[in-house]
Short mmCIF file of N, CA, C and O in Angstrom, two decimals:
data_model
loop_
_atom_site.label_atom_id
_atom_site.label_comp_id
_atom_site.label_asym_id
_atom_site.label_seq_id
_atom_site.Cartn_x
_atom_site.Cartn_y
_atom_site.Cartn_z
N UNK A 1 2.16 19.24 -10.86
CA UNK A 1 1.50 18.34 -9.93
C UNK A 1 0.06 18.82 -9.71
O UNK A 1 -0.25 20.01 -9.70
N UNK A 2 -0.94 17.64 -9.50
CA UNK A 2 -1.95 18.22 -9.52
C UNK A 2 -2.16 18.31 -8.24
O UNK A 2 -1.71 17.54 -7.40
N UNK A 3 -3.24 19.80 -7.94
CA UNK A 3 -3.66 19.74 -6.73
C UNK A 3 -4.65 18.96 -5.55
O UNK A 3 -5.77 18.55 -5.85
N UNK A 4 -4.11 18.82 -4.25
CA UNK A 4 -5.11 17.83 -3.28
C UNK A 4 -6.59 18.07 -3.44
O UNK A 4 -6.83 19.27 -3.61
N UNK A 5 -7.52 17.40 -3.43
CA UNK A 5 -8.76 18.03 -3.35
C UNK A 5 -9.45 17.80 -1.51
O UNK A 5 -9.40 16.69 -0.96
N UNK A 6 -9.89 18.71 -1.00
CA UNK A 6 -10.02 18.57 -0.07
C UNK A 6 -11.64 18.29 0.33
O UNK A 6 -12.53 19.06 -0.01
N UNK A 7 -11.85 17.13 1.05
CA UNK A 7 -13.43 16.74 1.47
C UNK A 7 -13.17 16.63 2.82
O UNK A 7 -12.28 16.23 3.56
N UNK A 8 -14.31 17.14 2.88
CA UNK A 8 -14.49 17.65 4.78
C UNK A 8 -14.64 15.79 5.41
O UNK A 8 -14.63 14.74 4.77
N UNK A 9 -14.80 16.08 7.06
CA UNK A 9 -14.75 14.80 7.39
C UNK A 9 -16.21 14.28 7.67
O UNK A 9 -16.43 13.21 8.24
N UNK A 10 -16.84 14.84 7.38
CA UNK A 10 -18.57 14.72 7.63
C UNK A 10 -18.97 13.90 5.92
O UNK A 10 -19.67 12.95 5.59
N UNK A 11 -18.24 14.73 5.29
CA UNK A 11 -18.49 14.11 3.65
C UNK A 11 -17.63 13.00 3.55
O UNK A 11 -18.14 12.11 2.87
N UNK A 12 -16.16 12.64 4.12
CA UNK A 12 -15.57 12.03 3.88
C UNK A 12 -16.67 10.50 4.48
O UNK A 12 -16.87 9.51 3.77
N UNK A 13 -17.29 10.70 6.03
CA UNK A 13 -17.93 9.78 6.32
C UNK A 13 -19.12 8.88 5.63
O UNK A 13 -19.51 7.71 5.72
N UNK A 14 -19.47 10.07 4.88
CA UNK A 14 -20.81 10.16 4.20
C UNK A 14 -20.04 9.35 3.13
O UNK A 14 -20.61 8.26 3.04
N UNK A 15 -19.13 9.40 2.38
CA UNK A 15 -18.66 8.53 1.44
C UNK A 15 -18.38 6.67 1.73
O UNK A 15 -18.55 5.64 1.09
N UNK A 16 -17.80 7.12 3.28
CA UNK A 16 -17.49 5.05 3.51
C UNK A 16 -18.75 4.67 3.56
O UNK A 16 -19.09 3.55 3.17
N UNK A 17 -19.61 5.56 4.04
CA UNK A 17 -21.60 5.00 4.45
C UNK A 17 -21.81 4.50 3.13
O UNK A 17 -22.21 3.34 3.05
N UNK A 18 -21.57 5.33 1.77
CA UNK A 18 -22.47 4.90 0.89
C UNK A 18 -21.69 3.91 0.23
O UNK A 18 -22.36 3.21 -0.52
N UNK A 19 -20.04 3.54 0.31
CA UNK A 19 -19.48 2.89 -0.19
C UNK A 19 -19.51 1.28 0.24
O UNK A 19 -19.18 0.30 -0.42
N UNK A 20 -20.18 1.38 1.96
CA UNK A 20 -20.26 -0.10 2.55
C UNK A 20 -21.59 -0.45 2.24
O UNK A 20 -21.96 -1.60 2.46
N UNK A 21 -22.75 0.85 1.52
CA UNK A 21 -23.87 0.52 0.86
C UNK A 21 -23.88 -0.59 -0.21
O UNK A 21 -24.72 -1.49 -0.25
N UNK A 22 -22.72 -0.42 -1.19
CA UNK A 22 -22.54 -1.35 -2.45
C UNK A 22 -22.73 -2.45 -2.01
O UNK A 22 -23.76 -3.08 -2.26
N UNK A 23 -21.70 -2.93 -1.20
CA UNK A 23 -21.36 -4.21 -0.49
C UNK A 23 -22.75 -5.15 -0.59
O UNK A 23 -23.72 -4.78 0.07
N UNK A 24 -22.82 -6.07 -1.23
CA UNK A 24 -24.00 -6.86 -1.41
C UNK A 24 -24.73 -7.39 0.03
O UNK A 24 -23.99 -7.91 0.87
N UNK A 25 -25.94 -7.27 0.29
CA UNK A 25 -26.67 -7.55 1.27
C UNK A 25 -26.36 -8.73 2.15
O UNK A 25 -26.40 -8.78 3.38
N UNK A 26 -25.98 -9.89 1.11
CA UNK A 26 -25.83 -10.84 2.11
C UNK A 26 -24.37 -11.05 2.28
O UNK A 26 -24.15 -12.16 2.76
N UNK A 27 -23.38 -10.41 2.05
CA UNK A 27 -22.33 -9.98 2.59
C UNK A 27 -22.17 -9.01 4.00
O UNK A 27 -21.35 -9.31 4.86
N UNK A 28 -22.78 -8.18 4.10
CA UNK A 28 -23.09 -6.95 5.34
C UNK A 28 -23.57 -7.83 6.15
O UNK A 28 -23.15 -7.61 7.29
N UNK A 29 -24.61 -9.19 6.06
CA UNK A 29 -25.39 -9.41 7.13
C UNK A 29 -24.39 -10.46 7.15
O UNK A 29 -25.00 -11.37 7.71
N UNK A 30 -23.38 -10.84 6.91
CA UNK A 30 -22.60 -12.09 7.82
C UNK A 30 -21.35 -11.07 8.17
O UNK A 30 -20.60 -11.56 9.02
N UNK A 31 -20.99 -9.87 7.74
CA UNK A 31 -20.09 -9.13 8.74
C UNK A 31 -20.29 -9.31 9.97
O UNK A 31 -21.49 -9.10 10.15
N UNK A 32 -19.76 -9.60 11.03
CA UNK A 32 -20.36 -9.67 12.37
C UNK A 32 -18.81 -9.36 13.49
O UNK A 32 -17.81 -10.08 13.54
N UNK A 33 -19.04 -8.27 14.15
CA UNK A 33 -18.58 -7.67 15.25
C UNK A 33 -17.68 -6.86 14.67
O UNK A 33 -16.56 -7.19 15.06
N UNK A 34 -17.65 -6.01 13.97
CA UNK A 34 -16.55 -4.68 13.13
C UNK A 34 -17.45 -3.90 13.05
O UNK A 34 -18.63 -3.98 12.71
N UNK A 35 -16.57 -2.82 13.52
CA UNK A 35 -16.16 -0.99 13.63
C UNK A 35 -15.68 -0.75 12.32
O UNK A 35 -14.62 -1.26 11.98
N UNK A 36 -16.34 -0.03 11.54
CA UNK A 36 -15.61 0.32 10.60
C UNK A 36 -15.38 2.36 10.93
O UNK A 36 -16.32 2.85 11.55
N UNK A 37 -14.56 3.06 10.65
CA UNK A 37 -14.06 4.04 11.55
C UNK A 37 -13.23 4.88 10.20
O UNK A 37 -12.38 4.35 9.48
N UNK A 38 -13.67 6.09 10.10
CA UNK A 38 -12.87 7.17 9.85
C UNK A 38 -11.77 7.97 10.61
O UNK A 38 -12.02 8.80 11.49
N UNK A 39 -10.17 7.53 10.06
CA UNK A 39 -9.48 8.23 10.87
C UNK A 39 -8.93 8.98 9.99
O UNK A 39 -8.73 8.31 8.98
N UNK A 40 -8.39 10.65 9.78
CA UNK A 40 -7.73 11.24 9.48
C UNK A 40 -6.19 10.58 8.80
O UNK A 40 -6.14 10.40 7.58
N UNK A 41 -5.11 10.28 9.59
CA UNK A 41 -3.73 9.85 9.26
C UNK A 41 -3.51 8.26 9.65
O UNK A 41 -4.14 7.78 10.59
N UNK A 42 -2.76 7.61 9.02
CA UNK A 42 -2.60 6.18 9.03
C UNK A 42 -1.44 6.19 10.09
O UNK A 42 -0.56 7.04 10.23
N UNK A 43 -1.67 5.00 10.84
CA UNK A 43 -0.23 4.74 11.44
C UNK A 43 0.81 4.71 10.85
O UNK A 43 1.80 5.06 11.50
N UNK A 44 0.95 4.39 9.79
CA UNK A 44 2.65 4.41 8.71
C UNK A 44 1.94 5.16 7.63
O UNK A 44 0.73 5.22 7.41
N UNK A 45 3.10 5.79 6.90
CA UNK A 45 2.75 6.21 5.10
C UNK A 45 1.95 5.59 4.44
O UNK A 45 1.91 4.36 4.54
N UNK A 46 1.20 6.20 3.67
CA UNK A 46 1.09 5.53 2.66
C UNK A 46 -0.12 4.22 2.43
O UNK A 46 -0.47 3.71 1.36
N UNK A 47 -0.56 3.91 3.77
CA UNK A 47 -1.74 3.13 3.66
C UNK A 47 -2.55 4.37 3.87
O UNK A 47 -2.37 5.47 4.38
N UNK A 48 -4.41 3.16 2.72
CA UNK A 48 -5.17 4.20 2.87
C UNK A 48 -6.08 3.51 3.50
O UNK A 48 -6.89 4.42 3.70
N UNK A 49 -6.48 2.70 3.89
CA UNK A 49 -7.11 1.31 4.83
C UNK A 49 -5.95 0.68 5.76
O UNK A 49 -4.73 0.59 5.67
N UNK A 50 -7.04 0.23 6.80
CA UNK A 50 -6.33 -0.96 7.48
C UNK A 50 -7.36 -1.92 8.19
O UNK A 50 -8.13 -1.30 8.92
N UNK A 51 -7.52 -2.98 8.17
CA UNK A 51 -7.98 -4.03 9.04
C UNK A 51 -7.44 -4.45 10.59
O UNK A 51 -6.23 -4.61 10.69
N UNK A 52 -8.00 -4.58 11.42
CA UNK A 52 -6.92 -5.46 12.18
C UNK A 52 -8.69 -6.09 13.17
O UNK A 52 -9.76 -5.60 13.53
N UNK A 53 -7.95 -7.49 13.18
CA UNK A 53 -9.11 -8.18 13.72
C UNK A 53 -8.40 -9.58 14.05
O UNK A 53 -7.27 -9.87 14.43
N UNK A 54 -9.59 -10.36 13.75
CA UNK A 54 -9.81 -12.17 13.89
C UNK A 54 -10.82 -12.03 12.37
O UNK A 54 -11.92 -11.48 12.41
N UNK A 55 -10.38 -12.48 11.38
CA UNK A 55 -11.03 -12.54 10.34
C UNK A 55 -11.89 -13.43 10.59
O UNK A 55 -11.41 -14.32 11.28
N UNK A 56 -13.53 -13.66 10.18
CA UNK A 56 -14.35 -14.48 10.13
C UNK A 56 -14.16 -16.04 9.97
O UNK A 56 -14.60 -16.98 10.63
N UNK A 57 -13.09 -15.94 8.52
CA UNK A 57 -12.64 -17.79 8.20
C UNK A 57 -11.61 -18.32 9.33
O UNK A 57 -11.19 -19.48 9.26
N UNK A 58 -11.14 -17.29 10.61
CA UNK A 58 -9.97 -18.21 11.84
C UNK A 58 -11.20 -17.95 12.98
O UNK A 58 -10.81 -18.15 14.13
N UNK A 59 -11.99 -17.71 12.91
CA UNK A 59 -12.97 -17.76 14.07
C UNK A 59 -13.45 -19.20 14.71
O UNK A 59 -13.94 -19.90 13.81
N UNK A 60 -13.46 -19.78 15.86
CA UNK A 60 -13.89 -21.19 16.33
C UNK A 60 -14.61 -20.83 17.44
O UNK A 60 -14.64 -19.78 18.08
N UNK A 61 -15.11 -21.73 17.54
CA UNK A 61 -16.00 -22.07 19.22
C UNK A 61 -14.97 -20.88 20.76
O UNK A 61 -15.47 -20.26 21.70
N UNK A 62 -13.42 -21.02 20.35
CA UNK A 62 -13.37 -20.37 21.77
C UNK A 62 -13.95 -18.62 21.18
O UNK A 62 -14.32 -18.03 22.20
N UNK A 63 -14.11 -17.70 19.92
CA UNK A 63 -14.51 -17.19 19.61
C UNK A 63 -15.74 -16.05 20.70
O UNK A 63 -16.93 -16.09 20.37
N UNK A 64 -15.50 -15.47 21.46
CA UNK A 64 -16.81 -14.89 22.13
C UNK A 64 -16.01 -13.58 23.32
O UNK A 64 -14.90 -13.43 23.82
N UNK A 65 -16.96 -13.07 23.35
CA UNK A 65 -16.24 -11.60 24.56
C UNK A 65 -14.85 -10.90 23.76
O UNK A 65 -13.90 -10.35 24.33
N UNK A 66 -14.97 -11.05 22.67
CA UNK A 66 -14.29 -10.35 21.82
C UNK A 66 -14.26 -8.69 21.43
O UNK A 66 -15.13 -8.03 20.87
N UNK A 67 -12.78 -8.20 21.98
CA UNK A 67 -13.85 -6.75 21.23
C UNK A 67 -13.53 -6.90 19.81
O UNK A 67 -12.88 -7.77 19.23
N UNK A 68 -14.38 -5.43 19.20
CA UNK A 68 -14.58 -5.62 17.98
C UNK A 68 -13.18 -5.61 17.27
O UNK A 68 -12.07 -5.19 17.59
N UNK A 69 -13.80 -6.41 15.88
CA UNK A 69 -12.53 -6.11 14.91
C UNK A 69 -12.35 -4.56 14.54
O UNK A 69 -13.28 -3.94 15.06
N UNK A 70 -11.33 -3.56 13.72
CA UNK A 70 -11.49 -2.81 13.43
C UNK A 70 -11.16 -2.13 11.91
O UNK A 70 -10.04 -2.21 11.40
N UNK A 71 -12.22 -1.49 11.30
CA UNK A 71 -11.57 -1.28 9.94
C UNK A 71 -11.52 0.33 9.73
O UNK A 71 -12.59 0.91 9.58
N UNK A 72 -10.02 1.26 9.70
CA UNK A 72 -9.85 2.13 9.24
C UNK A 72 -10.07 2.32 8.16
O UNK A 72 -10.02 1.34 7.42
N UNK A 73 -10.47 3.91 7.43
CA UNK A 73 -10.18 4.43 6.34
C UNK A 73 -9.49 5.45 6.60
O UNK A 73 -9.51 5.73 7.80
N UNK A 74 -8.78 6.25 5.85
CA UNK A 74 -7.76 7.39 6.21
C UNK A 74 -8.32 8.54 5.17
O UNK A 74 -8.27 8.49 3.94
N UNK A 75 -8.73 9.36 5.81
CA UNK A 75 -9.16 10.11 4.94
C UNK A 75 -7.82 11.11 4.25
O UNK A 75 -8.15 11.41 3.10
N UNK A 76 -6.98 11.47 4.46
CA UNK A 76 -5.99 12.33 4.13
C UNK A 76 -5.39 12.09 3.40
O UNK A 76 -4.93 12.93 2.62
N UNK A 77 -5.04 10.28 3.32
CA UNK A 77 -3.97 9.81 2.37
C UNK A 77 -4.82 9.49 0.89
O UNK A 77 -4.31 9.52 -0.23
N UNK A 78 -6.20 9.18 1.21
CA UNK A 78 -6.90 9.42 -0.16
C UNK A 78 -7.27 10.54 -1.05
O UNK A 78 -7.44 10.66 -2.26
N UNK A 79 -7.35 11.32 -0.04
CA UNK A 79 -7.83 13.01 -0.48
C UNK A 79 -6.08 13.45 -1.30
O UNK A 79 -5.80 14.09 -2.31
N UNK A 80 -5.40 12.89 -0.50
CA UNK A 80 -3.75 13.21 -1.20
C UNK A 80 -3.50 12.54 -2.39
O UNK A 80 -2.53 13.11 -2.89
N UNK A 81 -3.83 11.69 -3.04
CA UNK A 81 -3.82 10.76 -3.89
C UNK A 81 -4.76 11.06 -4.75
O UNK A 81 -4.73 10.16 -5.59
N UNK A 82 -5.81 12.04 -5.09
CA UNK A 82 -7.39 11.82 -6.05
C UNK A 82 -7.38 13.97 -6.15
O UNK A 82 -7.07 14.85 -5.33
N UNK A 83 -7.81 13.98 -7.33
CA UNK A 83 -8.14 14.93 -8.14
C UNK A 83 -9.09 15.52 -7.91
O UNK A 83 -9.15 16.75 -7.84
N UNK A 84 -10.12 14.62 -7.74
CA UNK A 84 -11.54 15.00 -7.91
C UNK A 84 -12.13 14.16 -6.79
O UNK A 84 -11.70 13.08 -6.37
N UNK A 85 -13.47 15.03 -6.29
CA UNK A 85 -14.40 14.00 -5.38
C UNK A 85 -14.58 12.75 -6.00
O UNK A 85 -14.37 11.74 -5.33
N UNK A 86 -15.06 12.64 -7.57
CA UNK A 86 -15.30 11.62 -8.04
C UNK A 86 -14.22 10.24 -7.89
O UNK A 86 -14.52 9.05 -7.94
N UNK A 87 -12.72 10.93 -7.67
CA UNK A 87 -11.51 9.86 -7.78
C UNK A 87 -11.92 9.67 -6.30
O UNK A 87 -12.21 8.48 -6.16
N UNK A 88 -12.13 10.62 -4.68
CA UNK A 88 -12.36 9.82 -3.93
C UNK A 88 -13.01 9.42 -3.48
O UNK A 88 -12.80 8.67 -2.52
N UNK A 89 -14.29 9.74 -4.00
CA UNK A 89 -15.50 8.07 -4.19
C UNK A 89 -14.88 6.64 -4.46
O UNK A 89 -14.95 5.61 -3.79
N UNK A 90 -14.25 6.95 -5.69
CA UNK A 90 -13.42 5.29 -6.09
C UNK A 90 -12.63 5.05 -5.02
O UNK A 90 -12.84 4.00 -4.41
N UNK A 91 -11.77 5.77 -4.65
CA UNK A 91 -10.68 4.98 -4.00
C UNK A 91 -11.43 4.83 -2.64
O UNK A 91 -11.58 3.73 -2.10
N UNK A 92 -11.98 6.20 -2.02
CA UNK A 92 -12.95 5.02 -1.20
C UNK A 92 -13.52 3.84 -1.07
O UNK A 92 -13.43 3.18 -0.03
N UNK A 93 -14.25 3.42 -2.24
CA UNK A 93 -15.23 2.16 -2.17
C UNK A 93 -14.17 1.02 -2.64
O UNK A 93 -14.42 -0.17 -2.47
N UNK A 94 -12.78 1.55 -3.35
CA UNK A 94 -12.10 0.12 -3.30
C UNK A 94 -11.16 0.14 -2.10
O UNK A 94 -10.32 -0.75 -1.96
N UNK A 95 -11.29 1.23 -1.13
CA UNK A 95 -10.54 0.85 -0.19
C UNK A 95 -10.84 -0.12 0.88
O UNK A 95 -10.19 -0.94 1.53
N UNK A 96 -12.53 0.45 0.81
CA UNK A 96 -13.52 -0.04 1.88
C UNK A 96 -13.80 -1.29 1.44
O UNK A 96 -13.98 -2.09 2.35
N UNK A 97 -13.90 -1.78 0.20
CA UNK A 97 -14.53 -2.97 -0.53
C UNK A 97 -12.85 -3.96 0.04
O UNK A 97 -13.12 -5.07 0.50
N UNK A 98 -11.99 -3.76 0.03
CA UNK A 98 -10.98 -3.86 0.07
C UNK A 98 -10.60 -4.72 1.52
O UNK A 98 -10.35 -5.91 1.66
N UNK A 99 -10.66 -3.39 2.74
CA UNK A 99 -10.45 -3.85 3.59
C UNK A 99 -11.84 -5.08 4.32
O UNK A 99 -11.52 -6.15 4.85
N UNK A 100 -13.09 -4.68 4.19
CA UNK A 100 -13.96 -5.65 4.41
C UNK A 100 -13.80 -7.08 3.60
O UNK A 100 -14.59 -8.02 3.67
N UNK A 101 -12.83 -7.05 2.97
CA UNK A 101 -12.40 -8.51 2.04
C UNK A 101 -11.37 -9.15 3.31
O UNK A 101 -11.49 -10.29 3.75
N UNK A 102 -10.79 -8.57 3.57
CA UNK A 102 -9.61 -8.95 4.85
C UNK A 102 -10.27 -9.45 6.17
O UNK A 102 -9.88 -10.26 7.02
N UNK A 103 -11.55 -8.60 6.05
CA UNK A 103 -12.33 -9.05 7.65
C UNK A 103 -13.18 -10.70 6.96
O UNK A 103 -13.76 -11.39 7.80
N UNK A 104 -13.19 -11.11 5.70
CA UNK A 104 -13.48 -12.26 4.95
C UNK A 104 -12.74 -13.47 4.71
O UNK A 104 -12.93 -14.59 4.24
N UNK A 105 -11.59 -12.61 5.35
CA UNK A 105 -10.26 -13.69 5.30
C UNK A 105 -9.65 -13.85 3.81
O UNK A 105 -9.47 -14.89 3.17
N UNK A 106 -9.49 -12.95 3.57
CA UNK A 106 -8.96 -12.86 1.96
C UNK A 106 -8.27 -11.84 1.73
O UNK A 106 -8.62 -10.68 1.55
N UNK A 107 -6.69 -12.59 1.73
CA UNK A 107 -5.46 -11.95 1.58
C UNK A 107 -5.25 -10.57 0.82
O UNK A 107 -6.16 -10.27 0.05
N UNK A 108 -4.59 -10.02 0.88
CA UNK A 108 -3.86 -8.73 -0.15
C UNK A 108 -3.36 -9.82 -1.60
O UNK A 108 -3.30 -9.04 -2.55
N UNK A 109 -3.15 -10.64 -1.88
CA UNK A 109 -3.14 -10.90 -3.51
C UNK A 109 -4.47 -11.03 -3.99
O UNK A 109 -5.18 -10.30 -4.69
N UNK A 110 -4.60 -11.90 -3.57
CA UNK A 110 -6.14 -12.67 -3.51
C UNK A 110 -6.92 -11.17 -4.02
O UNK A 110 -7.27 -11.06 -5.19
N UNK A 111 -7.15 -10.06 -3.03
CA UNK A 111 -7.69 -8.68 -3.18
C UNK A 111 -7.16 -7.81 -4.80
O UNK A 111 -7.74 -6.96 -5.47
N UNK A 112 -6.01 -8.41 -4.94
CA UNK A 112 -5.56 -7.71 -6.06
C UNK A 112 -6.44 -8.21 -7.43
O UNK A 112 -7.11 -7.72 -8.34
N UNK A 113 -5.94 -9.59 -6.93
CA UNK A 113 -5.88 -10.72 -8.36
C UNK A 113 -7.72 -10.24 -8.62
O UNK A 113 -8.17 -10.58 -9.72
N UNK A 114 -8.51 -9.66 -7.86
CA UNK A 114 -10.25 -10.02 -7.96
C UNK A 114 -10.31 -8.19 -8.32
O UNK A 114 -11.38 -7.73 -8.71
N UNK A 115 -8.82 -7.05 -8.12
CA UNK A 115 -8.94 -5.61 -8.33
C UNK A 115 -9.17 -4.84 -7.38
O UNK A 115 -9.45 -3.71 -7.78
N UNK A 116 -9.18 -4.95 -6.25
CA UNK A 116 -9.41 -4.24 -5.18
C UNK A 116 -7.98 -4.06 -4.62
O UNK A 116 -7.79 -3.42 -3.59
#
């Protein structure tokens, strides 16, 4: 078995920063009201993201005084899963690319069927 590679949580942050960098410009500027958040351990196994919100496409007029949506990354369950910094760069940026698809209103197939 290969061994965990371990990235601190300052680097781990430094990785979602540059990974929500990719994210095309005029994508970031219609994100609107999300936390995106480094947490250590997932509420259940085995996820390495999570969303939880009002996705942008169910948003209407009663819409307002909302708190924010929120998007985890887990740093532990990726670092457990990847070899190399380089593997959790990737699985970072498709986690992050991933869950900001959900705050777009675009399902887990939908996310697959496009590779994320």
């Amino acid at each position: 078995m290969a061994s965990v590679i371990e990235v601190s949580r300052e680097r781990f942050e430094e990785l979602v920063a540059e990974a929500l960098d990719t994210i095309p410009p005029d994508l970031t500027r219609a994100m609107s009201n999300v936390v995106v958040t480094v947490v250590d351990d997932p509420p259940e196994p085995h996820l390495l993201g999570l969303y939880t919100g009002i996705p942008l496409t169910e948003r209407g007029d009663w819409y307002s005084a909302v708190l924010p949506d929120r998007i985890e990354i887990y740093r532990n369950p990726i670092c457990q899963i990847c070899a190399t910094e380089e593997d959790v760069i990737d699985e970072v940026r498709i986690t992050v690319v991933h869950e900001v698809g959900h705050h777009f209103g675009i399902d887990d197939a939908r996310l697959h069927e496009l590779g994320w």
